[in-house]
Short mmCIF file of C-alpha atoms in Angstrom, two decimals:
data_model
loop_
_atom_site.label_atom_id
_atom_site.label_comp_id
_atom_site.label_asym_id
_atom_site.label_seq_id
_atom_site.Cartn_x
_atom_site.Cartn_y
_atom_site.Cartn_z
CA MET J 22 -11.09 39.45 8.40
CA TRP J 23 -11.82 36.65 10.67
CA ASN J 24 -15.03 36.77 12.26
CA ARG J 25 -16.31 33.75 14.69
CA ARG J 26 -19.84 34.37 13.49
CA ARG J 27 -19.27 33.83 10.04
CA VAL J 28 -16.56 31.31 9.24
CA ARG J 29 -15.73 31.20 5.45
CA THR J 30 -15.35 27.58 4.01
CA CYS J 31 -13.70 25.79 1.48
CA VAL J 32 -13.02 22.50 -0.27
CA TRP J 33 -9.94 21.56 -2.39
CA ILE J 34 -10.37 19.03 -5.20
CA TYR J 35 -7.75 16.68 -6.67
CA PRO J 36 -8.79 16.26 -10.70
CA ALA J 37 -8.68 12.48 -10.71
CA VAL J 38 -12.30 11.68 -11.40
CA SER J 39 -14.17 12.36 -14.47
CA ALA J 40 -15.01 15.75 -15.38
CA SER J 41 -18.75 15.87 -15.21
CA SER J 42 -18.35 14.49 -11.48
CA ILE J 43 -15.99 17.38 -10.64
CA VAL J 44 -18.47 20.08 -12.06
CA GLU J 45 -21.54 18.29 -10.15
CA ALA J 46 -19.40 18.12 -6.95
CA ILE J 47 -18.89 21.97 -7.30
CA SER J 48 -22.61 22.45 -8.23
CA THR J 49 -23.35 20.77 -4.64
CA LEU J 50 -20.71 22.59 -2.84
CA ASP J 51 -22.07 25.65 -3.90
CA ALA J 52 -25.67 24.77 -3.05
CA ALA J 53 -24.69 23.88 0.35
CA GLY J 54 -22.94 27.43 1.03
CA VAL J 55 -19.47 26.64 0.82
CA ASP J 56 -17.50 29.81 -0.08
CA GLU J 57 -14.65 28.59 -1.81
CA VAL J 58 -13.65 25.97 -4.01
CA TRP J 59 -10.01 25.01 -5.39
CA VAL J 60 -9.25 22.56 -8.07
CA SER J 61 -5.56 21.87 -8.57
CA ASP J 62 -3.62 21.80 -11.84
CA GLU J 63 -1.83 18.18 -12.09
CA GLY J 64 -0.64 18.69 -15.89
CA VAL J 65 -2.33 16.14 -17.66
CA ALA J 66 -4.97 15.18 -15.25
CA ARG J 67 -8.31 16.83 -16.12
CA GLU J 68 -8.01 20.52 -16.56
CA PRO J 69 -8.97 22.90 -13.67
CA PHE J 70 -9.90 25.82 -16.03
CA ALA J 71 -12.26 23.84 -18.07
CA LEU J 72 -13.70 22.26 -15.23
CA LEU J 73 -14.05 26.02 -13.51
CA ALA J 74 -15.61 27.64 -16.41
CA ALA J 75 -18.01 24.84 -16.77
CA ALA J 76 -18.87 24.97 -13.04
CA ALA J 77 -19.26 28.42 -13.37
CA MET J 78 -22.35 28.10 -15.63
CA VAL J 79 -24.08 26.18 -13.18
CA THR J 80 -23.10 27.79 -9.52
CA ARG J 81 -23.91 31.14 -8.28
CA ARG J 82 -22.00 32.34 -5.28
CA ILE J 83 -19.17 30.18 -4.70
CA THR J 84 -15.50 31.57 -5.47
CA LEU J 85 -13.95 29.33 -8.25
CA GLY J 86 -9.99 29.01 -7.74
CA VAL J 87 -7.21 27.06 -9.33
CA GLY J 88 -5.30 25.68 -6.48
CA ILE J 89 -2.34 26.10 -8.07
CA THR J 90 -1.13 26.53 -11.65
CA SER J 91 2.54 26.54 -12.27
CA PRO J 92 4.13 29.19 -14.83
CA LEU J 93 6.32 26.42 -15.53
CA LEU J 94 3.27 24.61 -17.55
CA ARG J 95 1.38 27.67 -18.78
CA HIS J 96 2.45 31.06 -19.72
CA PRO J 97 1.39 33.48 -17.31
CA GLY J 98 -0.19 35.97 -19.92
CA VAL J 99 -2.53 33.06 -21.43
CA VAL J 100 -3.33 31.69 -17.85
CA ALA J 101 -4.30 35.46 -17.36
CA ALA J 102 -6.78 35.65 -20.36
CA THR J 103 -8.23 32.22 -19.43
CA ALA J 104 -9.14 33.44 -15.72
CA MET J 105 -10.52 36.53 -17.06
CA THR J 106 -12.79 34.32 -19.14
CA ILE J 107 -13.63 32.62 -16.33
CA ASP J 108 -14.35 35.50 -14.24
CA GLU J 109 -16.66 37.06 -16.69
CA LEU J 110 -18.72 33.56 -17.17
CA SER J 111 -18.92 33.56 -13.15
CA ASN J 112 -19.77 37.08 -12.57
CA GLY J 113 -16.71 37.89 -10.80
CA ARG J 114 -15.90 34.81 -8.88
CA MET J 115 -12.57 33.85 -10.18
CA VAL J 116 -9.33 33.21 -8.17
CA LEU J 117 -5.89 32.40 -9.79
CA GLY J 118 -3.38 30.60 -7.36
CA TRP J 119 0.15 30.38 -8.38
CA GLY J 120 3.00 28.06 -7.47
CA VAL J 121 6.13 26.28 -8.84
CA GLY J 122 4.28 22.94 -9.20
CA GLY J 123 5.16 19.54 -7.76
CA GLN J 124 6.26 16.29 -9.01
CA GLU J 125 2.95 15.24 -10.42
CA SER J 126 2.26 17.93 -12.84
CA LEU J 127 6.07 18.90 -13.40
CA GLY J 128 7.61 15.44 -13.68
CA PRO J 129 5.87 13.82 -16.52
CA PHE J 130 7.59 16.86 -18.50
CA SER J 131 10.79 17.07 -17.06
CA LEU J 132 10.48 20.48 -15.78
CA ALA J 133 12.15 22.26 -12.83
CA THR J 134 13.29 25.28 -11.44
CA ASP J 135 15.91 26.57 -9.58
CA ARG J 136 14.58 30.14 -9.42
CA PRO J 137 11.20 29.40 -7.84
CA VAL J 138 10.63 32.73 -6.31
CA ALA J 139 11.59 34.66 -9.31
CA VAL J 140 9.30 32.56 -11.53
CA VAL J 141 6.14 33.13 -9.35
CA ARG J 142 7.17 36.89 -8.98
CA ASP J 143 7.41 36.95 -12.55
CA ALA J 144 3.97 35.30 -13.20
CA ILE J 145 2.25 37.57 -10.83
CA GLU J 146 3.38 40.55 -12.60
CA THR J 147 2.84 39.33 -15.99
CA ALA J 148 -0.81 38.46 -15.05
CA GLY J 149 -1.59 41.56 -13.31
CA ALA J 150 -0.42 43.55 -16.27
CA VAL J 151 -2.87 41.61 -18.50
CA PHE J 152 -5.64 41.93 -16.09
CA ARG J 153 -5.16 45.53 -15.77
CA GLY J 154 -4.37 45.98 -19.50
CA GLN J 155 -1.42 47.88 -18.83
CA THR J 156 1.98 47.57 -20.69
CA SER J 157 4.75 46.32 -18.41
CA SER J 158 8.21 44.64 -19.23
CA ARG J 159 6.48 41.56 -20.17
CA TYR J 160 3.32 42.60 -21.92
CA THR J 161 2.13 45.03 -24.51
CA PRO J 162 -1.79 44.69 -24.68
CA PRO J 163 -3.06 44.20 -28.28
CA ASP J 164 -6.23 45.86 -29.72
CA HIS J 165 -7.95 42.48 -29.08
CA ALA J 166 -7.01 41.86 -25.47
CA ALA J 167 -10.29 41.19 -23.36
CA PRO J 168 -11.04 44.31 -21.02
CA SER J 169 -9.59 44.38 -17.80
CA ARG J 170 -10.84 42.47 -14.72
CA THR J 171 -10.01 42.50 -11.37
CA ILE J 172 -8.75 38.97 -10.14
CA PRO J 173 -7.27 37.90 -7.04
CA GLN J 174 -3.88 36.36 -7.45
CA PHE J 175 -2.77 34.11 -4.69
CA VAL J 176 0.05 31.90 -4.11
CA GLY J 177 0.19 28.28 -2.85
CA ALA J 178 3.33 27.37 -0.97
CA ARG J 179 4.92 25.52 1.80
CA GLY J 180 8.51 27.44 1.90
CA PRO J 181 9.09 30.61 3.39
CA GLN J 182 10.48 32.68 0.77
CA LEU J 183 7.18 32.06 -1.55
CA ASN J 184 5.01 33.04 1.44
CA ARG J 185 6.91 36.16 2.12
CA LEU J 186 6.58 36.92 -1.75
CA ALA J 187 2.65 36.25 -1.26
CA SER J 188 2.64 38.61 1.46
CA ARG J 189 4.61 41.50 -0.32
CA MET J 190 2.97 40.74 -3.93
CA ALA J 191 -0.26 38.79 -4.13
CA ASP J 192 -3.73 39.33 -2.66
CA GLY J 193 -3.73 35.94 -0.36
CA VAL J 194 -2.35 32.46 -0.01
CA PHE J 195 -3.92 29.11 -0.58
CA LEU J 196 -2.39 26.71 1.94
CA SER J 197 -3.02 23.08 1.52
CA GLY J 198 -0.99 19.97 2.83
CA PHE J 199 -0.69 21.19 6.23
CA THR J 200 -2.17 19.84 9.46
CA THR J 201 -2.69 22.49 12.35
CA GLU J 202 0.45 21.80 13.91
CA THR J 203 2.36 22.59 10.69
CA ALA J 204 0.47 25.68 9.44
CA TYR J 205 2.45 27.87 11.98
CA GLU J 206 5.29 29.04 9.87
CA ALA J 207 3.69 29.27 6.67
CA ILE J 208 0.97 31.41 8.10
CA ARG J 209 3.35 33.46 10.00
CA GLU J 210 5.53 34.19 6.82
CA ALA J 211 2.21 34.84 4.70
CA ARG J 212 1.19 37.84 7.40
CA SER J 213 5.02 39.16 7.67
CA VAL J 214 4.72 42.04 5.30
CA ARG J 215 0.82 42.75 5.33
CA PRO J 216 -2.34 41.09 6.14
CA VAL J 217 -3.26 39.07 2.98
CA HIS J 218 -6.36 36.85 2.85
CA VAL J 219 -5.17 33.14 4.06
CA THR J 220 -7.28 30.27 2.83
CA LEU J 221 -6.14 27.15 5.03
CA CYS J 222 -7.07 23.78 3.58
CA ILE J 223 -6.35 20.87 5.99
CA SER J 224 -5.87 17.79 4.51
CA ALA J 225 -8.36 15.09 5.78
CA ARG J 226 -9.26 11.61 5.53
CA PHE J 227 -12.59 10.47 6.50
CA GLY J 228 -11.72 6.51 6.52
CA SER J 229 -9.53 4.12 8.41
CA VAL J 230 -6.34 4.95 6.79
CA SER J 231 -3.99 7.37 8.90
CA ASP J 232 -1.49 9.89 7.35
CA GLU J 233 0.63 11.96 9.27
CA LYS J 234 0.35 14.70 6.90
CA ALA J 235 -3.59 14.78 7.41
CA ILE J 236 -6.19 14.70 10.13
CA ALA J 237 -8.21 11.35 10.15
CA GLY J 238 -11.37 9.98 11.47
CA ASP J 239 -15.42 10.68 11.07
CA PRO J 240 -16.78 13.94 9.85
CA PHE J 241 -17.52 15.25 13.36
CA HIS J 242 -13.79 14.31 14.62
CA VAL J 243 -12.33 16.15 11.21
CA GLY J 244 -14.79 19.22 12.04
CA GLU J 245 -13.42 19.28 15.53
CA GLN J 246 -9.89 19.32 14.12
CA LEU J 247 -10.81 22.42 11.95
CA ARG J 248 -12.36 24.38 14.66
CA VAL J 249 -9.22 24.19 16.66
CA ALA J 250 -6.93 25.10 13.61
CA LEU J 251 -9.62 27.93 12.98
CA GLU J 252 -8.98 29.20 16.76
CA THR J 253 -5.40 28.53 16.43
CA HIS J 254 -4.70 30.42 13.29
CA ARG J 255 -7.46 32.68 12.50
CA PRO J 256 -7.42 32.18 8.43
CA ASP J 257 -9.93 34.06 6.40
CA CYS J 258 -10.98 30.65 5.10
CA ILE J 259 -10.65 27.28 6.45
CA GLY J 260 -11.72 23.89 4.48
CA ILE J 261 -10.75 20.48 3.97
CA ALA J 262 -8.25 19.32 1.13
CA LEU J 263 -9.74 16.07 0.04
CA VAL J 264 -6.92 13.42 -0.51
CA ASP J 265 -8.70 10.19 0.21
CA ARG J 266 -9.75 8.20 -3.21
CA ASP J 267 -13.11 7.40 -2.26
CA PRO J 268 -16.08 8.14 -4.59
CA LEU J 269 -16.13 11.95 -4.75
CA PRO J 270 -19.89 12.50 -3.68
CA LEU J 271 -19.04 10.53 -0.87
CA MET J 272 -16.17 12.43 0.10
CA ILE J 273 -17.95 15.81 -0.67
CA ASP J 274 -20.72 14.82 1.94
CA ARG J 275 -18.22 13.92 4.44
CA ALA J 276 -16.50 17.10 4.01
CA LEU J 277 -20.01 19.29 4.35
CA ALA J 278 -20.88 17.33 7.68
CA ALA J 279 -17.58 17.90 8.84
CA LEU J 280 -17.75 21.69 7.78
CA ALA J 281 -21.29 22.04 9.51
CA THR J 282 -19.88 21.42 12.78
CA LEU J 283 -18.40 24.92 12.45
CA GLY J 284 -21.24 26.47 12.69
CA ASP J 285 -22.41 24.98 15.98
#
């Protein structure tokens, strides 16, 4: 699990720039030794599964995660088949992150639910049946189904019920949008039933704009704050959610500089 001598690192990318620049950024992270990259699903922004499929062909070791997609936007069975294809292209590096989704992804389609836990639970069950090639109450495997694959399913959430669901049913939790101080409850709930993998992406701003939901400062200062979060929460993977709107190559360079301080 957590190992001070080998800290797993990650970066979360918001797909608001060109597809080619995002794929290039993921390639840069892979070459630099970052362990996980997560691309968010914002509905009508750049399509995360297409981006990760392209990245699978130009990377060698980095874990490729969707963080997160919503079963309100996409049928879980089709999402599972897409994830299996990317997993095949990447030789087993795909991770599927589920969540309810936020206003940016659901709002344009006027989508909402009053059953967030049930929606995510059903998605995990359906995708799991597709991954295993097994019949379930929601899925009957056809003859043309792709061969079964083992793909970790994560839950990305901020509320206690979904994080407890992750601890019961999922392989891990993807926690973003937290600071060191606000992550306590989410991590406690995520570990309440069994010790699933915890990926903690702290929001970071490298410019002069401050944000109560993000750490801010130069890469060294951000790195020091990441070290505090690492020592405090002992996640399996620690990293940065890029929430600035600076050019992506610049943000990647700053993120790598901040993450490099964890190895000092």
